[in-house]
Coordinates of C-alpha atoms and ligand atoms in Angstrom, one line a residue:
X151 CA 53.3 116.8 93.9
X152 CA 56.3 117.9 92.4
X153 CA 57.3 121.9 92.5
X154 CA 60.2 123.0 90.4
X155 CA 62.3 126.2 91.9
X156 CA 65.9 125.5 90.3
X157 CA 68.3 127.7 92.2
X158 CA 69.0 130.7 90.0
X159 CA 72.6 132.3 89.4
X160 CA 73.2 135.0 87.9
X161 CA 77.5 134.5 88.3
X162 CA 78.5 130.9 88.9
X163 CA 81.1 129.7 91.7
X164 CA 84.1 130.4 89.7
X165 CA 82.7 134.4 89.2
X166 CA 80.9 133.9 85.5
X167 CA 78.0 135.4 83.9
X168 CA 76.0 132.8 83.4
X169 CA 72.6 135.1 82.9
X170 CA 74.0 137.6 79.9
X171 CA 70.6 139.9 80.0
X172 CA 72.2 141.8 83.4
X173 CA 76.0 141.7 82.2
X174 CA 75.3 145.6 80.8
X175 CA 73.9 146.8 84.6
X176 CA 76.6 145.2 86.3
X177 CA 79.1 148.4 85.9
X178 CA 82.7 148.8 87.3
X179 CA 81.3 151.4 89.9
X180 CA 78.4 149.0 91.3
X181 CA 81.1 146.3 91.6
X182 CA 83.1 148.3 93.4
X183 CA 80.7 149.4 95.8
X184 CA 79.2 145.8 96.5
X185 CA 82.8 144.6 96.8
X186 CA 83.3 147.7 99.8
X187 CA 80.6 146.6 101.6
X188 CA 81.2 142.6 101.4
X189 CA 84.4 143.4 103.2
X190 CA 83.1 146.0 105.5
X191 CA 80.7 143.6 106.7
X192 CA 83.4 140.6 106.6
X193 CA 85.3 142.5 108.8
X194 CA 83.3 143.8 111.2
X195 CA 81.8 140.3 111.6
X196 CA 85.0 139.3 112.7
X197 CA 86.0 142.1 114.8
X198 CA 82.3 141.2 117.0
X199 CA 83.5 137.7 117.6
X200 CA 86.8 138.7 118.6
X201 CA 85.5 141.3 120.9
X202 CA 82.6 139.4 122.5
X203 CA 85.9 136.8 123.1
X204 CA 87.3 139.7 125.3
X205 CA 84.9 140.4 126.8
X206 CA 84.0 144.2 125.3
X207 CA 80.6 143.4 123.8
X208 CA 77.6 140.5 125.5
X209 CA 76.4 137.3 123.2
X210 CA 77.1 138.1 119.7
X211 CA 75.0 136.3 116.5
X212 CA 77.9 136.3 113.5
X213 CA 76.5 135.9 109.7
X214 CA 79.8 135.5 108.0
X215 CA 79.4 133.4 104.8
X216 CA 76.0 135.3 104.5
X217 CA 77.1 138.7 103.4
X218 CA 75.7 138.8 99.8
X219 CA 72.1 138.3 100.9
X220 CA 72.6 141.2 103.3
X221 CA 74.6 143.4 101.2
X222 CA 72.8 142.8 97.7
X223 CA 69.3 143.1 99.2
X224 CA 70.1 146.1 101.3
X225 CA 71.9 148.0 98.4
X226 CA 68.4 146.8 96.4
X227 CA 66.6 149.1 98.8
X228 CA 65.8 153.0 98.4
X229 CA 65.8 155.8 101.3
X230 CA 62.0 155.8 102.5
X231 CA 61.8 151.9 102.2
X232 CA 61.3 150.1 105.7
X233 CA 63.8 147.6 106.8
X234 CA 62.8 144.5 109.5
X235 CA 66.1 143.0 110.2
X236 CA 66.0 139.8 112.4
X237 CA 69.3 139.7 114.8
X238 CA 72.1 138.0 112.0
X239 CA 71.1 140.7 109.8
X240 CA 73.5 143.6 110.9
X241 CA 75.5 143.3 107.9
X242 CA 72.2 144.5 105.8
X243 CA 71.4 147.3 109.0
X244 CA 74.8 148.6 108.0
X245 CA 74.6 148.4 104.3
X246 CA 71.3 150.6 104.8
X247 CA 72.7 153.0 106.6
X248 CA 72.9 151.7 110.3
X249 CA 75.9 153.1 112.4
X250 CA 78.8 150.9 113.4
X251 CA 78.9 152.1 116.5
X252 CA 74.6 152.4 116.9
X253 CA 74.9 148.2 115.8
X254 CA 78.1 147.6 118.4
X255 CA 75.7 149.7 121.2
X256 CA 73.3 147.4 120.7
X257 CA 75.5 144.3 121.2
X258 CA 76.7 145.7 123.8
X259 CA 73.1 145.7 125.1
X260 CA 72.2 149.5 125.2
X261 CA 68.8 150.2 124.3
X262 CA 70.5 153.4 122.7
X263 CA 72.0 150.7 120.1
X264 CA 67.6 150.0 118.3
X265 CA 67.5 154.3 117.8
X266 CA 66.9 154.0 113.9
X267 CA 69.1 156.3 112.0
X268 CA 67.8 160.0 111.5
X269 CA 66.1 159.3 108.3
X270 CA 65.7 155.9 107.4
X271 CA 63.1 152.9 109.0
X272 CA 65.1 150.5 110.0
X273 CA 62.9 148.5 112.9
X274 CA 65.0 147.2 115.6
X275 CA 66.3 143.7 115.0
X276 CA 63.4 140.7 116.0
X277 CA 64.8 138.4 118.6
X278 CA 61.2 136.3 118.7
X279 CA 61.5 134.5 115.8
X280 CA 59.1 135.2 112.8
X281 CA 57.3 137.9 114.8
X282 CA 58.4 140.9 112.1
X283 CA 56.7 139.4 109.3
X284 CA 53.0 140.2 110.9
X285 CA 54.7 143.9 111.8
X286 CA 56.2 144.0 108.0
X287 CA 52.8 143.2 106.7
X288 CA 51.2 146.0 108.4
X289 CA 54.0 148.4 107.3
X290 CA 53.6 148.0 104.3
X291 CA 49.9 147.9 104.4
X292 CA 50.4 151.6 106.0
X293 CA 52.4 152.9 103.2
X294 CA 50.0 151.1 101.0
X295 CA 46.8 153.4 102.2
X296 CA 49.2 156.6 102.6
X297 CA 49.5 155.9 98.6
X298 CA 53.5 156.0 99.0
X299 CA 55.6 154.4 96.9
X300 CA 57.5 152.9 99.6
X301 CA 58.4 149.3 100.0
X302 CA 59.2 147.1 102.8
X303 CA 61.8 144.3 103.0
X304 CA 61.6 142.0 106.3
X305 CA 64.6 139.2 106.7
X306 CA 63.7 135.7 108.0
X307 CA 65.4 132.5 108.4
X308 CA 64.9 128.8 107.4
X309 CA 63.8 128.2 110.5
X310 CA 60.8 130.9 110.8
X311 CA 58.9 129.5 108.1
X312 CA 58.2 126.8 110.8
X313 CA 56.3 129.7 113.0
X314 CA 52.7 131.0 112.5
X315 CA 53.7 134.5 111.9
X316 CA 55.5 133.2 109.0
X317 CA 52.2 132.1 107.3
X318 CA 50.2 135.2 109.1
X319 CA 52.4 137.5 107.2
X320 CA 52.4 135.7 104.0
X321 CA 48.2 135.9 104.1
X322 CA 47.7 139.2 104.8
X323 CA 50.6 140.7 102.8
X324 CA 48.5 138.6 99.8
X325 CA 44.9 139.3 100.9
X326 CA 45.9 143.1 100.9
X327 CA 48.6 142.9 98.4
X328 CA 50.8 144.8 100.2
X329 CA 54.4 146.7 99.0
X330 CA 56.9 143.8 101.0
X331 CA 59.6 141.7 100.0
X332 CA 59.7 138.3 102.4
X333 CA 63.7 137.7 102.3
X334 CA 64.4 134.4 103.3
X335 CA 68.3 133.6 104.4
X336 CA 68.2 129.6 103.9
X337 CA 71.4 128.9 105.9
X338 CA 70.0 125.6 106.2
X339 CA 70.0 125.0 109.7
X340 CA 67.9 126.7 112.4
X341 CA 70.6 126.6 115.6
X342 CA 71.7 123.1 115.6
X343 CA 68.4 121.3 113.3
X344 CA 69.3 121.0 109.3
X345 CA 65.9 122.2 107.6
X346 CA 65.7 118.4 106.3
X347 CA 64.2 118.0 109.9
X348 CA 61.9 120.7 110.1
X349 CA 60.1 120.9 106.7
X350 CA 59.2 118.3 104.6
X351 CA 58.6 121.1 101.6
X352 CA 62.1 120.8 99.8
X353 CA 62.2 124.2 99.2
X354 CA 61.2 127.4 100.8
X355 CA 60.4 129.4 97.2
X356 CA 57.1 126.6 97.2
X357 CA 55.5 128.2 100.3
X358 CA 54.7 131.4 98.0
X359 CA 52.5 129.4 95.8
X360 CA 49.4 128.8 99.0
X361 CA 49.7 132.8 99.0
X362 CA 49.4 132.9 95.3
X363 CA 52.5 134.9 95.1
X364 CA 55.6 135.2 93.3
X365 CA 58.4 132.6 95.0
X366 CA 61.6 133.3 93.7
X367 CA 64.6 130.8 94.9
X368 CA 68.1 131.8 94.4
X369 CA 71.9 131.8 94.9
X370 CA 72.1 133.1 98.2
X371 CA 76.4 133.1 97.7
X372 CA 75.4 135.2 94.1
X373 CA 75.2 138.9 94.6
X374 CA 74.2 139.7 91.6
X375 CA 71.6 137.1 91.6
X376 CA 70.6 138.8 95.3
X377 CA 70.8 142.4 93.7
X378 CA 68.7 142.4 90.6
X379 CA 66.0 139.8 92.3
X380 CA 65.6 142.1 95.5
X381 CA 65.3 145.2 93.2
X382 CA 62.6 143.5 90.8
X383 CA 60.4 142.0 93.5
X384 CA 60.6 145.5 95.2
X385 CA 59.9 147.2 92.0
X386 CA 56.7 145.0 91.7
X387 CA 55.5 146.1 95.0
X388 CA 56.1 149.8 94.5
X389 CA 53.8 149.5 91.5
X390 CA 50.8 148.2 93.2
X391 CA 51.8 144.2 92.2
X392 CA 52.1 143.0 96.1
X393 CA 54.3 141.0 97.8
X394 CA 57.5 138.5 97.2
X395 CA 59.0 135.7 98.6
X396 CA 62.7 135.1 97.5
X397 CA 64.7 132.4 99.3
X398 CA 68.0 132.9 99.0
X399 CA 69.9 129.5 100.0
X400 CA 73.4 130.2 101.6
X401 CA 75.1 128.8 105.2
X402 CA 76.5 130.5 108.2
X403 CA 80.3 129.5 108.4
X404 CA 80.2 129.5 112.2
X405 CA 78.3 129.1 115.3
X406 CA 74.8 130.4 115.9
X407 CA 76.1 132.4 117.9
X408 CA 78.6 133.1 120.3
X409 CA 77.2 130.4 122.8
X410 CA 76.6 128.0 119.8
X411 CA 79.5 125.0 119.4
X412 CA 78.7 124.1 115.9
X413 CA 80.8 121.0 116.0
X414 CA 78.4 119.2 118.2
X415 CA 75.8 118.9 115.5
X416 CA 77.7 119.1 112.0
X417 CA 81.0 117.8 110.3
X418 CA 83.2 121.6 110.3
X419 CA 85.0 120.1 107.4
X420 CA 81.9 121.4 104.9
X421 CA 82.3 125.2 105.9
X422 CA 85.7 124.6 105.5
X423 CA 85.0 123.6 101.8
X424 CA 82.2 126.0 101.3
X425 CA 85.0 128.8 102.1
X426 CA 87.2 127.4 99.2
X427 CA 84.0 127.4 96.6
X428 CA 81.1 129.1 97.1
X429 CA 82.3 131.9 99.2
X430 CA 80.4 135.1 97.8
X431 CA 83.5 137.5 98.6
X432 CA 85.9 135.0 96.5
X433 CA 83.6 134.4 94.0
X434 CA 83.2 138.5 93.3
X435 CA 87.0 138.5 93.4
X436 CA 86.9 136.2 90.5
X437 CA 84.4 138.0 88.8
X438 CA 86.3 141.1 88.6
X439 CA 90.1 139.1 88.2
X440 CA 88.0 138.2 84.7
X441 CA 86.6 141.5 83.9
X442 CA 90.0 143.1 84.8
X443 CA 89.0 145.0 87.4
X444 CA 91.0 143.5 90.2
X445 CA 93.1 146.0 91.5
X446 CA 95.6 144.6 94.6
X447 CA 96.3 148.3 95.5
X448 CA 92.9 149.3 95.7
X449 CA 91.4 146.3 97.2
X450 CA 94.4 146.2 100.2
X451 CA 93.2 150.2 100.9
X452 CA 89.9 149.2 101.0
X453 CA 90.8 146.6 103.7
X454 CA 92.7 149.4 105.0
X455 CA 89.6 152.0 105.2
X456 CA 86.9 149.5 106.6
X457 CA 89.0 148.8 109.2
X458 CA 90.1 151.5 110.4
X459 CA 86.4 152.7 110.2
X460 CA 86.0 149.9 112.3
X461 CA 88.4 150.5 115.3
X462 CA 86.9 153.9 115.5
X463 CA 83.8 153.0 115.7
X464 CA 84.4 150.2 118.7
X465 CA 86.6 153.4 120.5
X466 CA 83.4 155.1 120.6
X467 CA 81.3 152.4 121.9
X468 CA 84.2 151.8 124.8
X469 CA 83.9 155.9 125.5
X470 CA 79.9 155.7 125.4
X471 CA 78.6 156.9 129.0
X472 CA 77.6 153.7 131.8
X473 CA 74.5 152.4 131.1
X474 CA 72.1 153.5 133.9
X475 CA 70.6 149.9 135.7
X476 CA 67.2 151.2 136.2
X477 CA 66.9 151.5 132.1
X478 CA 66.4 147.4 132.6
X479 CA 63.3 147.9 134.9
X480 CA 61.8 151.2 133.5
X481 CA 61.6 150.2 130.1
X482 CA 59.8 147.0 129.8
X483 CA 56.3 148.6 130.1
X484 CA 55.0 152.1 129.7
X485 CA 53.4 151.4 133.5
X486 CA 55.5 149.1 135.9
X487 CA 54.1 145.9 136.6
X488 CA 54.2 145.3 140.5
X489 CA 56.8 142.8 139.9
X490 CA 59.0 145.2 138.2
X491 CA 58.8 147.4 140.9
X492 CA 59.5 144.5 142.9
X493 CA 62.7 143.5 140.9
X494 CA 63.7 146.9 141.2
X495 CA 64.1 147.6 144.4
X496 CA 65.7 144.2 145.3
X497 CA 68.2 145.2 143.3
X498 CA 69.0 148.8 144.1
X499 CA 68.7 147.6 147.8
X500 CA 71.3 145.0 146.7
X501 CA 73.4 147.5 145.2
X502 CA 73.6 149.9 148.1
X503 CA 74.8 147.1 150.3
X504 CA 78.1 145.9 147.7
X505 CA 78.8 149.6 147.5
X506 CA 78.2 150.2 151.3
Ligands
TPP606 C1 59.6 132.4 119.1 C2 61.0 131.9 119.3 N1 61.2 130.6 119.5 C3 62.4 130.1 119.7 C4 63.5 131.0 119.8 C5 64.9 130.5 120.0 N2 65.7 130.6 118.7 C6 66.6 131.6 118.6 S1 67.3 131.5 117.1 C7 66.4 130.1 116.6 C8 66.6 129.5 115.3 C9 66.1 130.3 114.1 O1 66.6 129.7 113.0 P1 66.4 130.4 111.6 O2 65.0 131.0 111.5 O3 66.8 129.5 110.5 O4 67.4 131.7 111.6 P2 69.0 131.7 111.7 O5 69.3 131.7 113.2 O6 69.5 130.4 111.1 O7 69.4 132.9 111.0 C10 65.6 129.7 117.7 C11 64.7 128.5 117.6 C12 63.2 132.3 119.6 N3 64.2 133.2 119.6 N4 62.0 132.8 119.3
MG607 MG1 68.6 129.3 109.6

């Protein structure tokens, strides 16, 4: 059986409205502040990797070439919505409202670094893969029977539709039609597997239609495409019309993470191309070159701003008080397991004797 989700666009590669019907929303000031955060979170991508290289932060999970699913969907988003981020989605944590330095405590592997912002319900981010779609689901379900009109968006990769919870979250979100948005980030490869060898479904957008949902597939590189899609499906939801399932198909220029070698399984040369043509920061910049909104000045102070945002943000993380050791035992159960005790005192005993 053939299913036909055509990737949509809303601005091609070389930054042209090719969907007139949103040209009138897209205003100078909404540029402006889409193009602030693709290079805030551009920037402090790269400013993780190159201080997990020193040594100043533990294993890091980079999402550079995916910042317009982040930054679109997150800016989609209003205050009392709920947020499941999975851990490459720090870019949309941030975009929401996240802390710089809350997001570099908790790569620096604080516990401190999942306290939510005062305010907003942002979950801390899901290491088990697919498990916050079951948690999203029941969220939503909550706000749902609290007769809110608060909506929930939970993140997901190409690889978690392969998991249960995927499908367990899908089901119940439909049975109970439910206020979420499923965002899938198709970056095409789930650590070192390409999707071709993990589904046989060629697209993820299909999956909605067992659910009897909408599945929406998209330019994942398109931020306007990201934007107004993410704001619809959550619109639907907030008026009582259920859940969503947008993939948005994009690719991770580098390594799965920071223990990841992505040259073992994949030719580097096609990031390297995908920097020069689809890149969603570029193609912005040649959106607003053609509306003749490109400003050098401005653009080099926003640089300017982000970073230095940045810097003082890592400075407070490096000042942040020692972490205290027993915080790994005491909070991995409300009541200690015997072998936690155990674990425990083998290592305070251990301790004592390096200290004397
Ligand atoms: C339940 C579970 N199984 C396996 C893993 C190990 N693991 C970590 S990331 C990952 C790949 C996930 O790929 P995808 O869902 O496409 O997300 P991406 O990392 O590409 O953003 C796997 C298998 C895990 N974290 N949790
Ligand atoms: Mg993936």
């Amino acid at each position: 059986m053939e299913f036909q989700f055509p990737i949509m666009q809303i601005m091609n590669e070389q930054g042209c409205i090719v969907r007139s019907e949103y040209r009138e929303q897209m205003t100078k000031e909404l540029v402006m502040t889409m193009y602030r955060h693709l290079i805030r979170t551009r920037t402090f991508d790269r400013k993780c990797v190159s201080l997990q290289r020193q040594g100043r932060i533990g294993t890091y999970v980079p999402y550079e070439g995916q910042e317009a699913c982040q930054v679109g969907s997150a800016l989609a988003l209003c205050d009392g919505d709920w947020m499941f981020p999975t851990y490459r989605d720090h870019g949309a944590m941030m975009t929401f409202g996240c802390s710089l330095m809350q997001i570099l405590l908790y790569w620096k592997g604080r516990t401190e670094g999942c306290v939510p912002p005062a305010g907003k319900k942002i979950v801390p981010p899901s290491v088990p893969i697919a498990t916050q779609l079951p948690h999203a689901a029941g969220a939503a379900y909550a706000e749902k029977r609290k007769g809110t009109k608060n909506a929930v968006i939970v993140y997901f990769g190409d690889g978690a539709t392969s998991e249960g919870d995927f499908h367990e979250g899908l089901n119940f979100a439909s049975v109970f039609n439910v206020p979420v948005v499923f965002f899938n980030q198709n970056n095409q490869y789930a650590i070192s597997v390409p999707i071709t060898r993990q589904m046989k479904s060629k697209t993820i957008a299909q999956k909605a239609l067992a659910y009897d949902i909408p599945g929406i597939r998209i330019d994942g590189n398109d931020i306007f495409a990201v934007y107004f899609e993410t704001q619809q499906a959550l619109e639907r939801a907030r008026n009582g019309r259920g859940p969503t399932l947008i993939e948005a198909v994009t690719w991770r220029y580098g390594a799965h993470t920071t223990s990841d070698d992505p040259s073992k399984y994949r030719d580097q040369e096609e990031s390297k191309r995908r920097r020069e043509t689809t890149d969603p920061i570029k193609r912005m910049e040649r959106f607003m070159q053609r509306e003749g909104w490109w400003d050098e000045k401005w653009a080099n102070q926003v640089q300017e701003e982000v970073s230095m945002e940045i810097e003082q943000a890592v400075a407070e993380m490096e000042r942040y008080p020692k972490a205290n050791p027993a915080d790994m035992f005491d909070y991995v159960f409300a009541q200690p397991t015997w072998t936690i005790t155990e674990q425990k005192n083998a290592y305070f005993q251990w301790k004592r004797g390096i200290e004397g």
